[in-house]
Short mmCIF file of C-alpha atoms in Angstrom, two decimals:
data_model
loop_
_atom_site.label_atom_id
_atom_site.label_comp_id
_atom_site.label_asym_id
_atom_site.label_seq_id
_atom_site.Cartn_x
_atom_site.Cartn_y
_atom_site.Cartn_z
CA MET A 206 -5.63 3.68 -16.91
CA ASN A 207 -5.85 3.30 -13.25
CA ILE A 208 -3.60 0.81 -11.94
CA ALA A 209 -3.67 -0.98 -8.51
CA ILE A 210 -0.10 -1.98 -7.36
CA ILE A 211 -0.41 -4.48 -4.68
CA LEU A 212 2.81 -4.79 -2.53
CA ALA A 213 3.10 -8.31 -1.19
CA GLY A 214 6.60 -8.81 -0.67
CA GLY A 215 6.96 -8.76 3.14
CA SER A 216 7.88 -11.82 5.50
CA GLY A 217 5.49 -11.05 8.24
CA THR A 218 7.85 -12.11 10.78
CA ARG A 219 6.07 -10.39 13.61
CA LEU A 220 2.90 -12.71 13.48
CA GLY A 221 5.16 -15.82 13.65
CA GLY A 222 4.57 -18.98 11.65
CA GLU A 223 6.17 -20.35 8.60
CA ARG A 224 4.08 -18.35 6.02
CA PRO A 225 4.04 -14.61 5.34
CA LYS A 226 0.90 -13.19 6.86
CA GLN A 227 -0.61 -12.22 3.39
CA PHE A 228 -1.28 -15.95 3.05
CA LEU A 229 -3.00 -16.62 6.26
CA SER A 230 -6.84 -17.27 6.19
CA ILE A 231 -9.45 -15.01 7.47
CA ALA A 232 -13.15 -15.23 6.53
CA GLY A 233 -12.72 -18.17 4.25
CA LYS A 234 -9.95 -16.59 2.16
CA MET A 235 -6.17 -15.64 2.39
CA VAL A 236 -5.59 -11.99 3.48
CA ILE A 237 -4.28 -11.33 -0.01
CA GLU A 238 -7.32 -12.60 -1.80
CA HIS A 239 -9.56 -10.18 0.05
CA THR A 240 -7.06 -7.34 -0.91
CA ILE A 241 -7.15 -8.29 -4.56
CA GLU A 242 -10.79 -8.45 -4.61
CA ALA A 243 -11.27 -4.98 -3.19
CA PHE A 244 -9.53 -3.65 -6.28
CA HIS A 245 -10.71 -6.17 -8.66
CA ARG A 246 -14.47 -5.39 -8.15
CA ASN A 247 -13.88 -1.62 -8.21
CA SER A 248 -15.16 -0.48 -11.59
CA ARG A 249 -12.70 2.17 -11.98
CA ILE A 250 -9.65 -0.05 -11.66
CA ASP A 251 -8.46 -0.96 -14.91
CA GLU A 252 -5.60 -3.41 -14.16
CA ILE A 253 -3.62 -4.92 -11.28
CA ALA A 254 -0.16 -5.81 -10.71
CA ILE A 255 0.92 -7.84 -7.74
CA VAL A 256 4.66 -7.66 -6.45
CA CYS A 257 5.80 -10.56 -4.14
CA ARG A 258 8.62 -12.55 -2.97
CA ASN A 259 10.30 -14.50 -5.55
CA ASP A 260 9.71 -17.79 -3.67
CA PHE A 261 5.99 -17.32 -3.78
CA LEU A 262 5.65 -16.46 -7.66
CA LEU A 263 4.35 -19.76 -8.48
CA GLU A 264 1.78 -19.79 -5.68
CA MET A 265 0.64 -16.37 -6.66
CA HIS A 266 0.17 -17.35 -10.05
CA ASP A 267 -1.94 -20.31 -9.10
CA MET A 268 -3.99 -18.32 -6.78
CA VAL A 269 -4.75 -15.72 -9.36
CA ASN A 270 -5.65 -18.32 -11.94
CA ARG A 271 -7.79 -20.11 -9.60
CA ASN A 272 -10.02 -17.22 -8.63
CA ASN A 273 -9.99 -16.00 -12.22
CA TYR A 274 -8.59 -12.45 -11.34
CA THR A 275 -8.73 -11.21 -14.97
CA LYS A 276 -7.63 -7.77 -13.88
CA VAL A 277 -4.36 -8.96 -12.67
CA LYS A 278 -1.93 -8.52 -15.70
CA HIS A 279 1.43 -8.67 -13.82
CA ILE A 280 2.89 -10.75 -11.02
CA LEU A 281 6.48 -9.57 -10.23
CA SER A 282 9.42 -10.32 -8.19
CA GLY A 283 10.20 -7.69 -5.48
CA GLY A 284 13.42 -7.12 -3.43
CA LYS A 285 14.76 -7.02 0.05
CA GLU A 286 13.12 -3.73 0.82
CA ARG A 287 9.70 -2.30 0.36
CA TYR A 288 10.89 0.18 -2.03
CA HIS A 289 12.31 -2.46 -4.26
CA SER A 290 8.89 -3.75 -4.88
CA SER A 291 7.78 -0.16 -5.81
CA LEU A 292 10.58 0.00 -8.35
CA ALA A 293 9.74 -3.39 -9.98
CA ALA A 294 6.40 -2.16 -10.67
CA LEU A 295 7.58 1.18 -11.93
CA LYS A 296 9.82 -0.60 -14.55
CA VAL A 297 6.68 -2.12 -15.94
CA TYR A 298 4.58 0.97 -16.06
CA LYS A 299 7.12 3.44 -17.28
CA ASP A 300 6.74 5.98 -19.96
CA SER A 301 2.85 5.95 -19.34
CA ASN A 302 0.36 8.35 -18.14
CA ASP A 303 -1.30 6.04 -15.84
CA LEU A 304 -2.39 6.59 -12.41
CA LEU A 305 -0.98 4.26 -9.89
CA LEU A 306 -2.28 3.36 -6.59
CA PHE A 307 0.27 1.55 -4.23
CA HIS A 308 -1.39 -0.47 -1.56
CA ASP A 309 -0.07 -2.84 1.10
CA CYS A 310 -1.42 -6.39 0.53
CA VAL A 311 -2.12 -6.70 4.23
CA ARG A 312 -4.77 -4.11 4.43
CA PRO A 313 -7.57 -6.24 3.26
CA LEU A 314 -10.24 -3.87 4.62
CA VAL A 315 -9.88 -1.13 2.07
CA THR A 316 -13.10 0.19 0.63
CA ASP A 317 -14.31 1.48 -2.60
CA ILE A 318 -14.73 4.93 -1.00
CA ILE A 319 -11.19 5.18 -0.21
CA ILE A 320 -10.14 3.87 -3.65
CA ASN A 321 -12.32 6.41 -5.46
CA ASP A 322 -11.13 9.19 -3.25
CA CYS A 323 -7.66 8.62 -4.21
CA LEU A 324 -8.57 8.39 -7.97
CA ASP A 325 -10.52 11.48 -7.65
CA ALA A 326 -7.70 13.43 -5.87
CA LEU A 327 -5.30 12.47 -8.57
CA GLN A 328 -7.29 14.48 -11.04
CA THR A 329 -6.01 17.64 -9.25
CA TYR A 330 -2.88 16.74 -7.37
CA ASP A 331 0.21 14.84 -8.14
CA ALA A 332 0.07 12.44 -5.40
CA VAL A 333 -2.40 11.37 -2.63
CA GLU A 334 -2.51 9.19 0.48
CA ALA A 335 -5.24 8.03 2.80
CA ALA A 336 -4.74 8.65 6.28
CA VAL A 337 -6.76 9.12 9.59
CA PRO A 338 -6.44 11.61 12.31
CA ALA A 339 -3.93 10.68 15.13
CA THR A 340 -5.53 9.75 18.26
CA ASP A 341 -2.55 9.69 20.58
CA THR A 342 -0.32 12.67 21.44
CA ILE A 343 2.93 12.39 19.55
CA VAL A 344 6.33 13.51 21.03
CA GLU A 345 9.56 14.06 19.14
CA VAL A 346 12.63 13.11 21.18
CA ASP A 347 16.37 14.09 20.91
CA SER A 348 19.24 11.77 20.65
CA GLU A 349 19.23 11.31 24.51
CA GLY A 350 15.48 10.42 24.71
CA ARG A 351 14.41 13.81 25.83
CA ILE A 352 11.33 15.33 24.42
CA CYS A 353 12.22 18.27 22.07
CA ARG A 354 8.88 18.90 20.39
CA ILE A 355 5.07 18.11 20.84
CA PRO A 356 3.42 18.77 17.82
CA LYS A 357 -0.33 19.67 17.78
CA ARG A 358 -2.22 16.49 17.47
CA SER A 359 -5.02 18.21 15.38
CA SER A 360 -2.44 18.53 12.49
CA LEU A 361 -1.11 14.83 12.68
CA ARG A 362 -2.21 12.02 10.49
CA ASN A 363 -1.80 8.01 10.78
CA VAL A 364 -0.84 7.19 7.25
CA GLN A 365 -2.62 4.16 5.55
CA THR A 366 -2.64 2.94 1.85
CA PRO A 367 -3.47 3.32 -0.98
CA GLN A 368 -1.01 6.06 -1.94
CA GLY A 369 -1.45 7.37 -5.25
CA PHE A 370 0.67 9.08 -8.01
CA ARG A 371 0.66 10.21 -11.39
CA GLN A 372 3.28 7.88 -12.88
CA GLY A 373 5.66 10.52 -14.18
CA VAL A 374 5.75 12.00 -10.74
CA ILE A 375 6.71 8.84 -8.67
CA ALA A 376 9.13 7.55 -11.53
CA GLU A 377 10.96 11.06 -11.20
CA ALA A 378 10.97 11.07 -7.59
CA PHE A 379 12.59 7.66 -7.37
CA ARG A 380 15.07 8.60 -10.20
CA ARG A 381 16.23 11.41 -8.02
CA ALA A 382 16.14 9.55 -4.88
CA LEU A 383 18.34 6.60 -5.95
CA SER A 384 21.27 9.06 -6.60
CA ASP A 385 21.14 9.92 -2.85
CA PRO A 386 23.35 7.60 -0.74
CA ALA A 387 21.17 8.34 2.30
CA PHE A 388 17.91 7.31 0.48
CA PHE A 389 15.92 4.91 2.68
CA PRO A 390 12.04 5.51 2.42
CA THR A 391 9.45 4.04 4.59
CA ASP A 392 6.64 4.43 1.95
CA ASP A 393 6.25 5.97 -1.48
CA CYS A 394 4.53 9.11 -0.62
CA SER A 395 7.74 10.10 1.54
CA VAL A 396 9.91 9.84 -1.65
CA VAL A 397 7.64 12.25 -3.45
CA PHE A 398 7.74 14.74 -0.57
CA ALA A 399 11.43 14.28 -0.07
CA TYR A 400 12.65 14.46 -3.60
CA MET A 401 10.08 16.24 -5.51
CA PRO A 402 8.83 19.15 -3.04
CA GLU A 403 7.47 21.08 -6.05
CA SER A 404 4.74 18.39 -6.35
CA SER A 405 1.33 18.60 -4.68
CA ILE A 406 0.32 15.90 -2.31
CA ALA A 407 -3.27 15.47 -0.95
CA VAL A 408 -4.45 13.60 1.93
CA VAL A 409 -7.87 11.85 1.78
CA ALA A 410 -9.89 10.27 4.60
CA GLY A 411 -8.93 6.72 5.43
CA ASP A 412 -10.87 4.45 7.60
CA THR A 413 -10.08 3.38 11.12
CA ASN A 414 -10.92 -0.30 9.92
CA ASN A 415 -8.22 -0.05 7.13
CA ILE A 416 -5.71 -1.62 9.40
CA LYS A 417 -2.35 -3.11 8.36
CA ILE A 418 -2.49 -6.65 9.72
CA THR A 419 0.61 -6.90 11.92
CA TYR A 420 -0.35 -8.87 15.03
CA LYS A 421 -2.48 -11.97 15.78
CA GLU A 422 -5.19 -9.67 17.15
CA ASP A 423 -5.43 -7.91 13.85
CA LEU A 424 -6.45 -11.09 12.25
CA ALA A 425 -9.40 -11.52 14.63
CA PHE A 426 -10.50 -7.79 14.01
CA ALA A 427 -10.28 -8.44 10.18
CA GLU A 428 -12.34 -11.53 10.49
CA ARG A 429 -15.19 -9.72 12.24
CA ILE A 430 -15.14 -6.77 9.84
CA LEU A 431 -15.12 -8.99 6.68
CA SER A 432 -17.70 -11.54 8.04
CA ALA A 433 -20.04 -8.53 8.75
CA ARG A 434 -19.70 -7.31 5.26
CA LYS A 435 -21.01 -10.60 3.86
CA GLN A 436 -24.16 -10.19 5.84
#
């Protein structure tokens, strides 16, 4: 099956307020509702799992039932770090041949094109991530803050989600990673890249609109895009 795993365990502290940003309202719905619906309406997605904070499990169940999100089969409790949420989902989908798409719940502007391109890439590759070309020059600095390398911008990409995997690949990558005392990933593809270098990882075109809502200005941007899509 093609499984969408929506990672909703963040606290959203940079936006301020009492509630995590995934529960804020834009264009008439909560951020996470827009995100779930992007996968729910995609005909190639067979099933959805949501991983959230333990103190929001009941609210998440209520929201899923209220909206009749029938593809949502699991609502799971995450952990302190992002990778704990990924591990929670992998426990449910262990020993399967499923294709897993991990997606940040605060990227509600993901499109069918991105989702389908990721699924297509997994027919050939072990893993895939959506990304867009870097628009700024990136510099690498040493421990004293001096520039030590300036990579060519043409080869750089800003990573988005979804990030997709064959189940056996991401499960084995995490198995190897968890035995490393220095393990601390920032996303799931980095786990495969670091601990299963023999794997093939593709990059498909993301979308500049597929932003991760982080600041208040991002809410206004997402509101405009979502409202325009309804017209």
